[in-house]
């Protein structure tokens, strides 16, 4: 007799605990205090606003990536989706399509890309690494074909002013993080669909035998990831006022790093909403501080890589202690 899908819950031992979340917040606070002492301009309103804007888009990407990683998958295409959708949005606006319609079409393209990834994994049997890597390279090429290797300027002041604006003294881009994070928290931690994500990542066959539509959950995870990336493409287009297929190069690695630093396990079934968001701002703080201290940008990549190695290593130790 199978268990009804609604009875499935994520194993408590595999959830990111509150202590780890508090540790991340403590690390972020420590970095902010340290940089406030060693630099003269870190705590200036302009720099804090820039920091929040820098981290906001990576945070949204990381959150979408987390849904996929929880299912023991990976999405390498999110950076390319950001660049490609910025081109699509700019092209639509240049063609005279209203802003609201352009944004809606752009987001629907993100849904279509995510569905394509799900199709490749579920129906074609391709590894997530391969199908998303293929999309990464293809979308870059398609975007360059559309723009002929150039950029598309966006001449729409209300749209381009949005990313530069503040609301209640907080950058609009940061409010977009909250806009995405709240329903994501409800979805992942308070709904049965979130429990299904954890179940699929923990043991796909057991989830299937328990009545979970595993293929549908995989589709859902990749659609969410690609749609979040398309949303970031809209925000990036607003911030830089152009559509450029080469933008957001390497952002997929930043998203994965933020998610992993935030406690998401690359082996699946472990993750949260708050972790990747804090992880993204930890990375943004490191990059911001390095720029203020005139540290070579190559060191930023080295630090990020070392953080990933350390966190994945301890995740492996935890899995060995709690098989």
Coordinates of C-alpha atoms in Angstrom, one line a residue:
X1 CA 0.0 0.0 0.0
X2 CA 1.5 3.3 -1.0
X3 CA 1.5 6.5 1.1
X4 CA -0.5 9.4 -0.2
X5 CA 1.6 12.2 -1.6
X6 CA 0.2 14.7 0.9
X7 CA 1.8 12.6 3.7
X8 CA 5.3 13.0 2.4
X9 CA 7.5 15.3 4.4
X10 CA 11.2 16.2 4.0
X11 CA 13.3 14.3 6.5
X12 CA 14.0 16.6 9.4
X13 CA 17.6 15.7 9.6
X14 CA 18.2 16.9 6.1
X15 CA 16.8 20.4 6.6
X16 CA 19.0 23.4 7.0
X17 CA 18.6 24.2 10.7
X18 CA 18.1 27.5 12.4
X19 CA 21.6 27.4 13.9
X20 CA 23.2 27.3 10.5
X21 CA 21.0 30.2 9.3
X22 CA 22.1 32.3 12.3
X23 CA 25.7 31.4 11.6
X24 CA 25.3 32.8 8.1
X25 CA 23.8 36.0 9.4
X26 CA 26.6 36.2 11.9
X27 CA 29.2 35.8 9.2
X28 CA 27.5 38.5 7.0
X29 CA 27.4 40.9 10.0
X30 CA 31.0 40.2 10.8
X31 CA 32.1 41.0 7.2
X32 CA 30.1 44.2 7.3
X33 CA 31.6 45.3 10.6
X34 CA 35.1 44.3 9.5
X35 CA 34.8 46.2 6.2
X36 CA 33.5 49.2 8.1
X37 CA 36.7 49.3 10.1
X38 CA 39.2 48.6 7.3
X39 CA 37.6 50.9 4.6
X40 CA 36.5 54.5 4.8
X41 CA 33.6 54.2 2.3
X42 CA 31.9 50.9 3.1
X43 CA 29.2 52.3 5.3
X44 CA 28.4 55.2 3.0
X45 CA 24.7 55.2 1.8
X46 CA 25.9 55.0 -1.9
X47 CA 28.0 51.9 -1.3
X48 CA 25.4 50.1 0.8
X49 CA 22.8 50.8 -2.0
X50 CA 25.3 49.5 -4.6
X51 CA 25.9 46.4 -2.5
X52 CA 22.2 45.7 -2.1
X53 CA 21.7 46.1 -5.9
X54 CA 24.7 43.9 -6.6
X55 CA 23.5 41.1 -4.4
X56 CA 19.8 41.3 -5.3
X57 CA 20.0 39.7 -8.8
X58 CA 22.4 37.0 -7.7
X59 CA 20.1 36.3 -4.7
X60 CA 17.1 35.7 -7.0
X61 CA 19.1 33.5 -9.3
X62 CA 20.4 31.5 -6.4
X63 CA 16.9 31.0 -5.1
X64 CA 15.8 29.6 -8.4
X65 CA 18.9 27.4 -8.6
X66 CA 18.1 26.1 -5.1
X67 CA 14.8 24.5 -6.3
X68 CA 16.8 22.5 -8.8
X69 CA 19.6 21.5 -6.6
X70 CA 17.2 20.3 -3.9
X71 CA 16.0 17.7 -6.5
X72 CA 19.7 16.7 -6.9
X73 CA 19.9 18.5 -10.3
X74 CA 21.8 21.5 -11.6
X75 CA 21.0 24.4 -14.0
X76 CA 24.1 25.8 -15.7
X77 CA 22.0 28.0 -18.1
X78 CA 20.7 30.7 -15.7
X79 CA 23.4 33.2 -16.6
X80 CA 22.8 32.7 -20.4
X81 CA 19.0 33.0 -19.7
X82 CA 19.6 36.4 -18.1
X83 CA 21.6 37.7 -21.0
X84 CA 19.2 36.2 -23.6
X85 CA 16.0 37.6 -22.0
X86 CA 17.5 41.0 -21.6
X87 CA 17.9 41.0 -25.4
X88 CA 14.3 39.7 -25.9
X89 CA 13.0 42.4 -23.6
X90 CA 15.0 45.2 -25.3
X91 CA 13.9 43.9 -28.8
X92 CA 10.2 43.9 -27.7
X93 CA 10.4 47.4 -26.3
X94 CA 12.2 48.7 -29.4
X95 CA 9.4 47.2 -31.5
X96 CA 6.9 49.2 -29.5
X97 CA 5.4 46.5 -27.4
X98 CA 4.1 47.9 -24.1
X99 CA 6.3 47.4 -21.0
X100 CA 3.9 45.1 -19.2
X101 CA 3.4 42.9 -22.2
X102 CA 7.2 42.8 -22.9
X103 CA 7.9 41.7 -19.4
X104 CA 5.1 39.1 -19.5
X105 CA 6.4 37.6 -22.8
X106 CA 9.9 37.6 -21.4
X107 CA 8.9 35.7 -18.3
X108 CA 6.9 33.2 -20.5
X109 CA 10.1 32.6 -22.5
X110 CA 11.7 31.7 -19.2
X111 CA 8.9 29.2 -18.5
X112 CA 9.4 27.7 -22.0
X113 CA 13.1 27.3 -21.4
X114 CA 12.5 25.6 -18.1
X115 CA 10.0 23.3 -19.6
X116 CA 12.5 22.4 -22.3
X117 CA 15.0 21.5 -19.7
X118 CA 12.4 19.3 -18.0
X119 CA 11.6 17.6 -21.3
X120 CA 15.3 16.9 -22.0
X121 CA 15.8 15.3 -18.5
X122 CA 12.5 13.4 -18.2
X123 CA 11.7 12.4 -21.8
X124 CA 15.1 12.3 -23.4
X125 CA 16.9 11.0 -20.4
X126 CA 19.7 13.6 -20.6
X127 CA 21.7 14.5 -17.5
X128 CA 20.8 18.0 -16.2
X129 CA 24.4 19.0 -16.6
X130 CA 24.3 18.3 -20.3
X131 CA 20.9 19.7 -21.2
X132 CA 21.5 23.0 -19.3
X133 CA 25.1 23.3 -20.6
X134 CA 23.7 23.0 -24.2
X135 CA 21.1 25.7 -23.5
X136 CA 23.8 27.9 -22.1
X137 CA 25.8 27.9 -25.3
X138 CA 22.8 27.9 -27.6
X139 CA 21.1 30.9 -25.9
X140 CA 24.4 32.9 -26.1
X141 CA 24.5 32.2 -29.8
X142 CA 20.9 33.0 -30.5
X143 CA 21.2 36.2 -28.6
X144 CA 24.2 37.2 -30.6
X145 CA 22.4 36.4 -33.8
X146 CA 19.5 38.6 -32.8
X147 CA 21.7 41.5 -32.0
X148 CA 24.3 40.8 -34.7
X149 CA 26.9 40.8 -31.9
X150 CA 25.9 44.2 -30.7
X151 CA 23.5 45.6 -28.1
X152 CA 20.0 46.9 -28.2
X153 CA 19.5 50.2 -26.4
X154 CA 16.4 50.6 -24.2
X155 CA 14.9 54.1 -24.5
X156 CA 12.1 54.0 -21.9
X157 CA 12.9 56.1 -18.9
X158 CA 10.2 54.8 -16.5
X159 CA 11.5 51.3 -17.1
X160 CA 15.2 52.1 -16.8
X161 CA 14.7 54.4 -13.8
X162 CA 13.1 51.5 -11.8
X163 CA 16.3 49.7 -11.1
X164 CA 18.0 53.0 -10.0
X165 CA 15.1 54.1 -7.8
X166 CA 14.6 53.6 -4.0
X167 CA 11.5 52.9 -2.0
X168 CA 11.5 53.9 1.7
X169 CA 15.3 54.4 1.4
X170 CA 15.8 50.8 0.1
X171 CA 16.8 50.1 -3.5
X172 CA 13.9 48.8 -5.7
X173 CA 16.0 45.8 -6.7
X174 CA 16.2 44.6 -3.1
X175 CA 12.4 44.9 -2.8
X176 CA 12.3 42.5 -5.7
X177 CA 14.2 40.0 -3.7
X178 CA 11.5 40.2 -1.0
X179 CA 8.8 40.0 -3.6
X180 CA 10.3 36.7 -4.8
X181 CA 11.4 35.3 -1.4
X182 CA 8.1 35.5 0.4
X183 CA 6.1 33.3 -2.0
X184 CA 9.1 31.0 -2.4
X185 CA 9.2 30.4 1.3
X186 CA 5.5 29.5 1.3
X187 CA 6.1 27.2 -1.6
X188 CA 9.2 25.4 -0.3
X189 CA 8.5 25.2 3.4
X190 CA 4.7 25.4 3.8
X191 CA 3.3 23.6 0.8
X192 CA 3.1 20.0 -0.3
X193 CA 5.0 20.8 -3.5
X194 CA 8.0 21.9 -1.4
X195 CA 7.9 18.6 0.4
X196 CA 7.8 16.8 -2.9
X197 CA 10.9 18.6 -4.0
X198 CA 12.8 17.3 -0.9
X199 CA 11.3 13.9 -1.4
X200 CA 12.5 13.7 -5.0
X201 CA 16.0 14.8 -4.0
X202 CA 16.2 12.4 -1.2
X203 CA 15.1 9.3 -3.0
X204 CA 13.5 9.6 -6.4
X205 CA 12.2 6.0 -6.6
X206 CA 10.8 6.1 -3.1
X207 CA 9.0 9.3 -3.9
X208 CA 7.5 7.7 -7.0
X209 CA 6.4 4.7 -5.1
X210 CA 4.8 7.0 -2.5
X211 CA 2.6 8.5 -5.2
X212 CA 4.6 11.7 -6.1
X213 CA 4.6 12.6 -9.7
X214 CA 8.3 12.8 -9.9
X215 CA 8.5 13.9 -13.5
X216 CA 6.1 16.8 -12.9
X217 CA 8.2 17.9 -9.9
X218 CA 11.3 17.9 -12.0
X219 CA 9.5 20.0 -14.7
X220 CA 8.4 22.4 -11.9
X221 CA 11.9 22.9 -10.4
X222 CA 13.5 23.7 -13.8
X223 CA 10.6 26.0 -14.8
X224 CA 11.0 27.9 -11.6
X225 CA 14.7 28.3 -12.0
X226 CA 14.5 29.5 -15.6
X227 CA 11.6 31.9 -14.8
X228 CA 13.6 33.4 -11.9
X229 CA 16.5 33.8 -14.4
X230 CA 14.2 35.5 -16.9
X231 CA 13.0 37.9 -14.1
X232 CA 16.6 38.7 -13.4
X233 CA 17.0 39.4 -17.1
X234 CA 14.2 42.0 -16.9
X235 CA 15.9 43.6 -13.8
X236 CA 19.3 43.7 -15.5
X237 CA 17.9 45.3 -18.6
X238 CA 16.3 47.9 -16.4
X239 CA 19.6 48.5 -14.6
X240 CA 21.9 48.8 -17.6
X241 CA 19.3 50.1 -20.1
X242 CA 20.5 47.7 -22.9
X243 CA 19.9 44.2 -24.1
X244 CA 23.2 42.3 -24.4
X245 CA 23.5 38.5 -24.9
X246 CA 26.9 38.4 -23.3
X247 CA 25.8 40.0 -20.0
X248 CA 25.6 37.8 -16.9
X249 CA 28.5 35.7 -18.0
X250 CA 29.5 33.4 -15.1
X251 CA 26.5 34.3 -13.1
X252 CA 25.4 30.7 -13.0
X253 CA 28.5 29.9 -11.0
X254 CA 27.7 32.8 -8.6
X255 CA 24.2 31.4 -8.2
X256 CA 25.4 27.9 -7.5
X257 CA 28.1 29.2 -5.1
X258 CA 25.5 31.4 -3.2
X259 CA 23.1 28.4 -2.9
X260 CA 25.9 26.1 -1.6
X261 CA 27.3 28.7 0.8
X262 CA 23.7 29.1 2.0
X263 CA 23.6 25.4 3.0
X264 CA 22.0 23.8 0.0
X265 CA 23.5 20.3 -0.6
X266 CA 24.7 19.5 -4.1
X267 CA 23.6 15.9 -3.3
X268 CA 20.0 17.0 -3.1
X269 CA 17.2 17.1 -0.4
X270 CA 18.8 19.9 1.7
X271 CA 18.1 23.5 1.2
X272 CA 16.1 26.6 2.3
X273 CA 14.9 30.0 1.0
X274 CA 16.9 32.1 3.5
X275 CA 20.2 30.3 3.0
X276 CA 20.8 31.2 -0.7
X277 CA 19.7 34.8 -0.1
X278 CA 22.2 35.3 2.7
X279 CA 24.9 33.4 0.7
X280 CA 24.4 35.8 -2.3
X281 CA 24.9 38.8 -0.1
X282 CA 27.9 37.2 1.6
X283 CA 29.5 36.9 -1.9
X284 CA 28.4 40.4 -2.9
X285 CA 30.0 41.7 0.3
X286 CA 33.3 39.9 -0.4
X287 CA 33.3 41.3 -3.9
X288 CA 32.4 44.8 -2.8
X289 CA 35.0 44.8 0.0
X290 CA 37.7 43.5 -2.4
X291 CA 36.9 46.3 -4.8
X292 CA 37.0 48.9 -2.0
X293 CA 40.4 47.5 -0.9
X294 CA 41.7 47.4 -4.5
X295 CA 42.2 43.6 -4.3
X296 CA 42.8 41.9 -7.6
X297 CA 39.5 40.6 -8.9
X298 CA 41.1 37.1 -9.5
X299 CA 41.3 36.7 -5.7
X300 CA 37.5 37.1 -5.5
X301 CA 37.1 34.0 -7.6
X302 CA 39.7 32.1 -5.5
X303 CA 37.9 33.0 -2.3
X304 CA 34.6 31.9 -3.8
X305 CA 36.1 28.6 -4.9
X306 CA 37.6 27.9 -1.5
X307 CA 34.3 28.6 0.2
X308 CA 32.6 26.1 -2.0
X309 CA 35.2 23.4 -1.4
X310 CA 35.1 23.9 2.4
X311 CA 31.3 23.8 2.6
X312 CA 30.9 20.8 0.3
X313 CA 33.5 19.0 2.3
X314 CA 31.7 19.5 5.6
X315 CA 28.4 18.6 3.8
X316 CA 30.0 15.2 2.9
X317 CA 31.2 14.7 6.5
X318 CA 27.6 15.3 7.7
X319 CA 26.3 12.8 5.2
X320 CA 28.7 10.2 6.3
X321 CA 27.7 10.7 10.0
X322 CA 24.0 10.6 9.0
X323 CA 23.7 8.2 6.1

